[in-house]
mmCIF file of C-alpha atoms in Angstrom:
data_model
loop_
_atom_site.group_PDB
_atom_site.id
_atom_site.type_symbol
_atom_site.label_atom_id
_atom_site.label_comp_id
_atom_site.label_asym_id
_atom_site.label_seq_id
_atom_site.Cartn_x
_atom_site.Cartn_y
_atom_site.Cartn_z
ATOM 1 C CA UNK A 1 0.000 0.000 0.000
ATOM 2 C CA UNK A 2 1.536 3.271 -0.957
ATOM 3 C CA UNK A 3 1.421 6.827 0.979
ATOM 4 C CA UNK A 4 -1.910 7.965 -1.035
ATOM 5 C CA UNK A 5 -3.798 4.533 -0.065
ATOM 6 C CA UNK A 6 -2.279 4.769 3.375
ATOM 7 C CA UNK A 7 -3.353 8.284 3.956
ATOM 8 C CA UNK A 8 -6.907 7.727 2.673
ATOM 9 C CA UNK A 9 -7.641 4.853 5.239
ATOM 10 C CA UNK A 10 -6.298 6.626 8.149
ATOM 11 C CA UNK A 11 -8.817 9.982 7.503
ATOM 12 C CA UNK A 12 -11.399 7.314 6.279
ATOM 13 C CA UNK A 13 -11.401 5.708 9.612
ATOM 14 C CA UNK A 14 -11.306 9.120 11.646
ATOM 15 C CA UNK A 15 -13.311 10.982 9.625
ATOM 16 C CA UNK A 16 -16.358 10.592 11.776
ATOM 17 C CA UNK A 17 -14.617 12.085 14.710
ATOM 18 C CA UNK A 18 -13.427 14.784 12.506
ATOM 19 C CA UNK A 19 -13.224 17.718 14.575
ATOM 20 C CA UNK A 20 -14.378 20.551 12.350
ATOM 21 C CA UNK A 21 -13.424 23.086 15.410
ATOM 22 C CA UNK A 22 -9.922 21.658 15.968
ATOM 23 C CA UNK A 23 -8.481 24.110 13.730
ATOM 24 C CA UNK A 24 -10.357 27.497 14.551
ATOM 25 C CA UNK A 25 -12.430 29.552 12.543
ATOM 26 C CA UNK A 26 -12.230 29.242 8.614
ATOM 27 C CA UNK A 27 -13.608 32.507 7.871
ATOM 28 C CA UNK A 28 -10.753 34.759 7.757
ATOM 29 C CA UNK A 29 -8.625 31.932 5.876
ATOM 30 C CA UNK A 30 -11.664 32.033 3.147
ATOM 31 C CA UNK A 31 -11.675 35.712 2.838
ATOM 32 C CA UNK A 32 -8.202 35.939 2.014
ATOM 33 C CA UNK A 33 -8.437 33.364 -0.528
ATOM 34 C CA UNK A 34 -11.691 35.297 -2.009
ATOM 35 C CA UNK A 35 -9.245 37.804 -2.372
ATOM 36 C CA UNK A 36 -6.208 36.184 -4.527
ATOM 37 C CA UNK A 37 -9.434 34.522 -6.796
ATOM 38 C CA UNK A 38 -10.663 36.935 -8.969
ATOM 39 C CA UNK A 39 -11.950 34.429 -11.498
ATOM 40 C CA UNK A 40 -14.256 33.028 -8.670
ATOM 41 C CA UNK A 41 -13.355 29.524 -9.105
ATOM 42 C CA UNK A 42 -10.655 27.721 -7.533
ATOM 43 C CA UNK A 43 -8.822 23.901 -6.655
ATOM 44 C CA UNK A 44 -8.052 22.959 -3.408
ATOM 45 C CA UNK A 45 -5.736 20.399 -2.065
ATOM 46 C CA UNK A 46 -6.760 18.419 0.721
ATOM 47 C CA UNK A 47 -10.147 19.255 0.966
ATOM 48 C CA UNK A 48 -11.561 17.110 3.723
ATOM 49 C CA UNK A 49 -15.178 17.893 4.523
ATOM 50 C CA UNK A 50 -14.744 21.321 3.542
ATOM 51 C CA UNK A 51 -14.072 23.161 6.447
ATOM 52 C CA UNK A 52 -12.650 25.714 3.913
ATOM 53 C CA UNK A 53 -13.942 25.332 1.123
ATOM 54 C CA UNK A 54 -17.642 25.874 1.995
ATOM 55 C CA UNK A 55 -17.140 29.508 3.437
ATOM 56 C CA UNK A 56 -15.457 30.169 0.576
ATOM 57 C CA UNK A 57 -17.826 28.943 -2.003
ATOM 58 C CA UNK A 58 -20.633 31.331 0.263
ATOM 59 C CA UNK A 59 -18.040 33.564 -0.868
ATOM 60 C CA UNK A 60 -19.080 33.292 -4.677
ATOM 61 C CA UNK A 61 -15.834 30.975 -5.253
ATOM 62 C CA UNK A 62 -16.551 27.932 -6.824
ATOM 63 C CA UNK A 63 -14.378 25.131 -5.497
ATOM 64 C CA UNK A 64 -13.205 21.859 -6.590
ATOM 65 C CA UNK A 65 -11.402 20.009 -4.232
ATOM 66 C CA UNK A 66 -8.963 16.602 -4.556
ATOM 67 C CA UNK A 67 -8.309 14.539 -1.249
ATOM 68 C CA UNK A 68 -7.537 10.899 -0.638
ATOM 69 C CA UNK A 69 -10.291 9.928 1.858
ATOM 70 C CA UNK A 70 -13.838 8.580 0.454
ATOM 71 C CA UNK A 71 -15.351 9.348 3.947
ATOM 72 C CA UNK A 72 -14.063 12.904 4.183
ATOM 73 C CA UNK A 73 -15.649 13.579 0.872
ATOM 74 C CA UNK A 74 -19.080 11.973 2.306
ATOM 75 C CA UNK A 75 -18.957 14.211 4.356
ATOM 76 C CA UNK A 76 -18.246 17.034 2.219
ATOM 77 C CA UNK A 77 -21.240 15.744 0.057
ATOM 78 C CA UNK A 78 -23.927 15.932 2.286
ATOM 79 C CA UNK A 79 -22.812 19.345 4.067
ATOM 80 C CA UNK A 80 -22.900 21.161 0.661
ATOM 81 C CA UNK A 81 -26.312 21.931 0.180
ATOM 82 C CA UNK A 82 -26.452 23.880 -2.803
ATOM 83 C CA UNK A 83 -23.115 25.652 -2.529
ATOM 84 C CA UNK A 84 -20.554 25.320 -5.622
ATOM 85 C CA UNK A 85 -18.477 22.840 -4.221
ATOM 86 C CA UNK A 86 -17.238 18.885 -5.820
ATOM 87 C CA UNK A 87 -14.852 16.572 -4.523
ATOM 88 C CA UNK A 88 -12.975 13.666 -5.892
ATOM 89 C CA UNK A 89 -10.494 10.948 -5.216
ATOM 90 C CA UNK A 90 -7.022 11.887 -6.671
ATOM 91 C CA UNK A 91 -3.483 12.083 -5.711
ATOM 92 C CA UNK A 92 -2.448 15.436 -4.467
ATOM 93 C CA UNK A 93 1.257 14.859 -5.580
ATOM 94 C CA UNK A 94 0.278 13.192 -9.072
ATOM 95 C CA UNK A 95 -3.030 14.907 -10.172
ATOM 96 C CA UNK A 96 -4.335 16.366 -13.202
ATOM 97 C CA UNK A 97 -6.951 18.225 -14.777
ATOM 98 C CA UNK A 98 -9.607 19.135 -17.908
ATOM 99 C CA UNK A 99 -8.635 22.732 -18.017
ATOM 100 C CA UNK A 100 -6.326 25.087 -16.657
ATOM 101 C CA UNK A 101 -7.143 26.494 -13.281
ATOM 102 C CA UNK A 102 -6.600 30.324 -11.683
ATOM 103 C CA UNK A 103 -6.399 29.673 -8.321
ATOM 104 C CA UNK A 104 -4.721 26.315 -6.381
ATOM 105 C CA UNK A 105 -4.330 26.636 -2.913
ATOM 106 C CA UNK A 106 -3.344 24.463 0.390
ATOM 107 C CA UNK A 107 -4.063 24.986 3.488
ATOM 108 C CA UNK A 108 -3.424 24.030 6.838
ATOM 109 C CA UNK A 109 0.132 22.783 6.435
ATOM 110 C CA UNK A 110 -1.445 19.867 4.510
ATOM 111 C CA UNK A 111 1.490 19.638 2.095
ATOM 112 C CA UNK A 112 3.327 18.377 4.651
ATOM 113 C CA UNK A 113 1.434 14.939 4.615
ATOM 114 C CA UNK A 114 3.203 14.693 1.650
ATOM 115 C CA UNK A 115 6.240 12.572 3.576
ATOM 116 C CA UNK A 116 9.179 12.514 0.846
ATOM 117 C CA UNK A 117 10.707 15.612 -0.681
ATOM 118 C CA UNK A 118 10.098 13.698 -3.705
ATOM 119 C CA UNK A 119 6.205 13.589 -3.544
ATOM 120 C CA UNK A 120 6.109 17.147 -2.627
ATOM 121 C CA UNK A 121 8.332 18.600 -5.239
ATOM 122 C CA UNK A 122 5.817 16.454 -7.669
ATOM 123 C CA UNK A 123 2.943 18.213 -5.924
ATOM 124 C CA UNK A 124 4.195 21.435 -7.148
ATOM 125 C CA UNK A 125 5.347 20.195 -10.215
ATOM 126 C CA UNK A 126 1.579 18.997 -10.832
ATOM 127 C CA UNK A 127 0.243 22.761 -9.685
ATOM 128 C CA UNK A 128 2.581 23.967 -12.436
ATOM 129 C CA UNK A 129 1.038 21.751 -15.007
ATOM 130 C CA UNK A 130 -2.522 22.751 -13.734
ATOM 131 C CA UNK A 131 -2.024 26.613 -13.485
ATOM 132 C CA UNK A 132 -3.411 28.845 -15.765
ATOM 133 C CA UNK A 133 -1.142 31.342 -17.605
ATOM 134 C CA UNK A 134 -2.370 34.096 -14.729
ATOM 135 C CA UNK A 135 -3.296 31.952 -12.232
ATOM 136 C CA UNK A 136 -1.905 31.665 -8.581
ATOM 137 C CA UNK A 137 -0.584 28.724 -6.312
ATOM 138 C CA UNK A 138 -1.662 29.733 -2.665
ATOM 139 C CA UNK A 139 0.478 27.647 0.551
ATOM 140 C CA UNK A 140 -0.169 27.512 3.854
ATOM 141 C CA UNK A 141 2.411 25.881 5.757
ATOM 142 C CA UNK A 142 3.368 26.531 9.634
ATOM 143 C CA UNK A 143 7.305 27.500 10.011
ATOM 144 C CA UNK A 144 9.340 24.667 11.499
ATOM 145 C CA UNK A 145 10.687 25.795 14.839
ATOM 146 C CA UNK A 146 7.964 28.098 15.582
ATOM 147 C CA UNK A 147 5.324 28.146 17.967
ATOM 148 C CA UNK A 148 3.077 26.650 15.405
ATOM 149 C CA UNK A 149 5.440 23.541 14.741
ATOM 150 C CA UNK A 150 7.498 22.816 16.834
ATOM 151 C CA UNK A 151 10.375 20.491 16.515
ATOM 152 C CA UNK A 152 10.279 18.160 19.554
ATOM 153 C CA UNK A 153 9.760 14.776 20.943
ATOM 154 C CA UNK A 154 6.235 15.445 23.281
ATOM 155 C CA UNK A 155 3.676 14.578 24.741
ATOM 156 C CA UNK A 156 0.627 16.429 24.564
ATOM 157 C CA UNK A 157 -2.152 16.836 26.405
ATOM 158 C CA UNK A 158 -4.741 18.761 23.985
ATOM 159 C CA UNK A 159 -7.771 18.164 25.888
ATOM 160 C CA UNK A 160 -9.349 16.558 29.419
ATOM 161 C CA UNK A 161 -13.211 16.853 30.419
ATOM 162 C CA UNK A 162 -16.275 14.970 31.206
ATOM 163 C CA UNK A 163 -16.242 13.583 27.696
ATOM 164 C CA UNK A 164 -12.428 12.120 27.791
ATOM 165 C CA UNK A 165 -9.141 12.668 27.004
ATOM 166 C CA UNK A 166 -7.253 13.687 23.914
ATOM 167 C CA UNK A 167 -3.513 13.426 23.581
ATOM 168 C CA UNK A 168 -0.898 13.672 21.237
ATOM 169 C CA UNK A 169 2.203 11.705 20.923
ATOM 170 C CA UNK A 170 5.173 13.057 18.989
ATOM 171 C CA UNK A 171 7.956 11.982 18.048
ATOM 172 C CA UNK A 172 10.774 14.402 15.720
ATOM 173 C CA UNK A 173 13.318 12.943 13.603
ATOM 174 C CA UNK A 174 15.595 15.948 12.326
ATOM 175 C CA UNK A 175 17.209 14.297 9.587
ATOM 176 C CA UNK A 176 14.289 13.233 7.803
ATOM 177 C CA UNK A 177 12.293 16.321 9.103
ATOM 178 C CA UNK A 178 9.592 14.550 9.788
ATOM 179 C CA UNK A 179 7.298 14.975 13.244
ATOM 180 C CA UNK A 180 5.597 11.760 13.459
ATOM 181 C CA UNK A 181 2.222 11.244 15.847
ATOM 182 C CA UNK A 182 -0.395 9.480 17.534
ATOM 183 C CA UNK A 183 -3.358 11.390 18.130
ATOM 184 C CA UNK A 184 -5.141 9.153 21.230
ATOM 185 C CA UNK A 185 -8.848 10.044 21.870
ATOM 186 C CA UNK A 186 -10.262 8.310 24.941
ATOM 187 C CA UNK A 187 -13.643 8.259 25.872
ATOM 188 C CA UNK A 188 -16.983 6.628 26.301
ATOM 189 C CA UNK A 189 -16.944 4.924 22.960
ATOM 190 C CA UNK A 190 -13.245 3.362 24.129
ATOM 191 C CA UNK A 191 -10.397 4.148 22.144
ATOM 192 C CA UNK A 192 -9.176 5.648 19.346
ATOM 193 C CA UNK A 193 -5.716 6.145 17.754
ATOM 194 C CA UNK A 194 -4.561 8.504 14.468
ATOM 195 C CA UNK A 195 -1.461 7.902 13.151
ATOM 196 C CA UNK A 196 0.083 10.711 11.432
ATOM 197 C CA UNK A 197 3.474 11.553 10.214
ATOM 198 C CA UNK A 198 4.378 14.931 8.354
ATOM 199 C CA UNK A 199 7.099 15.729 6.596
ATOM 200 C CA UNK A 200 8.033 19.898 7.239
ATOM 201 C CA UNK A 201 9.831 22.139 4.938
ATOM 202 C CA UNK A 202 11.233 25.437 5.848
ATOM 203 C CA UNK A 203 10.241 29.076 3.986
ATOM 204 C CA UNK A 204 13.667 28.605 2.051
ATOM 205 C CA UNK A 205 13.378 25.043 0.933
ATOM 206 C CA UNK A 206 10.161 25.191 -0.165
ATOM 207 C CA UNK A 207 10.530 28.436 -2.462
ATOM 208 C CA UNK A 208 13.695 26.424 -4.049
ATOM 209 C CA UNK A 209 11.191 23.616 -4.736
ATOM 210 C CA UNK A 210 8.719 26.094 -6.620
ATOM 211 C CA UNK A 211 11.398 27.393 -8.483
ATOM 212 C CA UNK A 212 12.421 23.476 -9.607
ATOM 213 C CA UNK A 213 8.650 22.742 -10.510
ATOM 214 C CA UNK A 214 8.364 25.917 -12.558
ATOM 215 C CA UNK A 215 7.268 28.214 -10.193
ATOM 216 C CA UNK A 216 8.141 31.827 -9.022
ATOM 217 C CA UNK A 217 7.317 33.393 -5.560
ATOM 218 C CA UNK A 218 5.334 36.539 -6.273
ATOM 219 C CA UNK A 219 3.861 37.530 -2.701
ATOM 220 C CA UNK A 220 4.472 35.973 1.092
ATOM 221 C CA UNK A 221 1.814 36.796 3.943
ATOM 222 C CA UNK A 222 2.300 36.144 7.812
ATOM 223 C CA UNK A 223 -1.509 35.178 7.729
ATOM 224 C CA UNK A 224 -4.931 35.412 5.854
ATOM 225 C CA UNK A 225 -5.070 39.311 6.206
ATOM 226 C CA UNK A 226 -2.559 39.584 3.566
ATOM 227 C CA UNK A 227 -0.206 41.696 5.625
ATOM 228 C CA UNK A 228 3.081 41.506 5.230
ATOM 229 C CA UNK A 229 5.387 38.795 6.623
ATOM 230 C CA UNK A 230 6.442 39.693 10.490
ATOM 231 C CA UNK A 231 9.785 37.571 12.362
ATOM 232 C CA UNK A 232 8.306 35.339 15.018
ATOM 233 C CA UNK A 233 4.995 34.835 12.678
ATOM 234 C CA UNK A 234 4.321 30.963 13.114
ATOM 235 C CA UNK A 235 2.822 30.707 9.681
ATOM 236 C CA UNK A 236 3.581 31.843 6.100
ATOM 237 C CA UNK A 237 1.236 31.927 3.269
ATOM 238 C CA UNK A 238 3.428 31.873 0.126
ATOM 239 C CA UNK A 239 1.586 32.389 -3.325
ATOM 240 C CA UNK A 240 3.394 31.809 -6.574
ATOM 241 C CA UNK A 241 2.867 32.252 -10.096
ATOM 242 C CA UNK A 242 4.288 30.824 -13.182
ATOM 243 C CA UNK A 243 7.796 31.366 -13.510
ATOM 244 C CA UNK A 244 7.270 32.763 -17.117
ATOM 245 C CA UNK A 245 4.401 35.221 -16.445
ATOM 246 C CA UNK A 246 5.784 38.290 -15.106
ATOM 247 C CA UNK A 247 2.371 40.550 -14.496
ATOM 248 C CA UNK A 248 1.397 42.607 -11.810
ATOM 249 C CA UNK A 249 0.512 41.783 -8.407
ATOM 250 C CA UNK A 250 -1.429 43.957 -6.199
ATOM 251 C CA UNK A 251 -1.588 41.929 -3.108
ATOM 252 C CA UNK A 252 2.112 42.284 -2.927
ATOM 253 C CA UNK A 253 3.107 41.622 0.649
ATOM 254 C CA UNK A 254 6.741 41.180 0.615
#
């Protein structure tokens, strides 16, 4: 079983106890991306049960989103309503589409399931591929070190009341850069175990692997208000373009 098959029956099996709350409000992260998608339509990477992707399409964005678990997408499915939102099954590292596409973004440090340097530098290569001439490739990804990720061995405690406990279990490997976990849940319904390992990039390292997939940094954010990037930010949002296409850009944040 490879990475993709692996990752889709770990969030198929967790995806009922999918907490939608776990990662705060989506609003502000949908506004911003409202703002870098003047075409109104837009793919997204990872796109669970649409935690983001829903405010957005409220937004008047209409999303398409790839991930690699059926029961996410369920989920997605029947939380829609009548919003502009689809989801399929496909490969985040080795996708492809029917036309070209003006906005791809990823959120939530979600490239970093990606676990070789070799499946994400494909990822990027396949954004290339996808982009349209004008388009934009929007990343979220937490900065390694910070208080956002960091890069320890831990234990966790994330969460004790009447309902149970939640914990997380962490283990870093430097060399690889990789931050491997159990997320424990412990409750009522017994016991419940996530295994997740993520492989982290730093702001440098991942530019240089834009550049190799035919990308160009155009614009870096320290969050979803499009301000400019601040030291001690635990996040960057980095949006490129294609290398060739040398236009404008007025959400310049550098």
């Amino acid at each position: 079983m490879g990475e993709f098959e692996k990752q889709g029956a770990v969030w198929d099996e967790w995806a009922p106890y999918y907490n939608e709350d776990s990662l705060g409000s989506a609003e502000p992260v949908a506004r911003g991306l409202a703002r870098l998608a003047p075409q109104r339509s837009a793919l997204e990477l990872g796109i669970g049960a649409g935690r983001v992707a829903l405010p957005l399409a409220r937004l008047g964005v209409t999303v398409t989103g790839l991930d690699a678990s059926a029961q996410m997408l369920r989920r997605l499915e029947e939380r829609r309503g009548d919003l502009p939102v689809r989801g399929r099954i496909a490969d985040m590292a080795a996708f492809t589409v029917s036309k070209p596409v003006p906005l791809i973004y990823v959120v939530s440090s979600t490239l970093y399931l990606l676990t070789t340097p070799e499946r994400q530098l494909s990822c990027l290569e396949a954004c290339a591929r996808a982009l349209s001439a004008d388009g934009r490739v929007v990343i979220e990804a937490a900065v390694p070190g910070g208080t956002g990720l960091p890069l320890k061995t831990e234990l966790l405690v994330r969460g004790v009341d009447e309902e149970g406990v939640r914990l997380s279990v962490i283990q870093h490997d430097a060399a690889a850069q990789t931050l491997t976990a159990q997320e424990v849940r412990l409750d009522g319904s017994g016991l419940r175990m996530r295994h997740v390992t993520r492989r982290y990039v730093h702001v440098a390292e991942l530019d240089l692997m834009a550049h190799y997939a035919g990308l160009r940094l155009v614009a870096q954010y320290g969050g979803w208000e499009l301000d400019a990037c601040a030291s001690g930010r635990s996040q960057r949002i980095s949006v490129y373009s294609l290398a060739g296409n040398r236009d404008g850009f007025s959400l310049r944040g550098r």
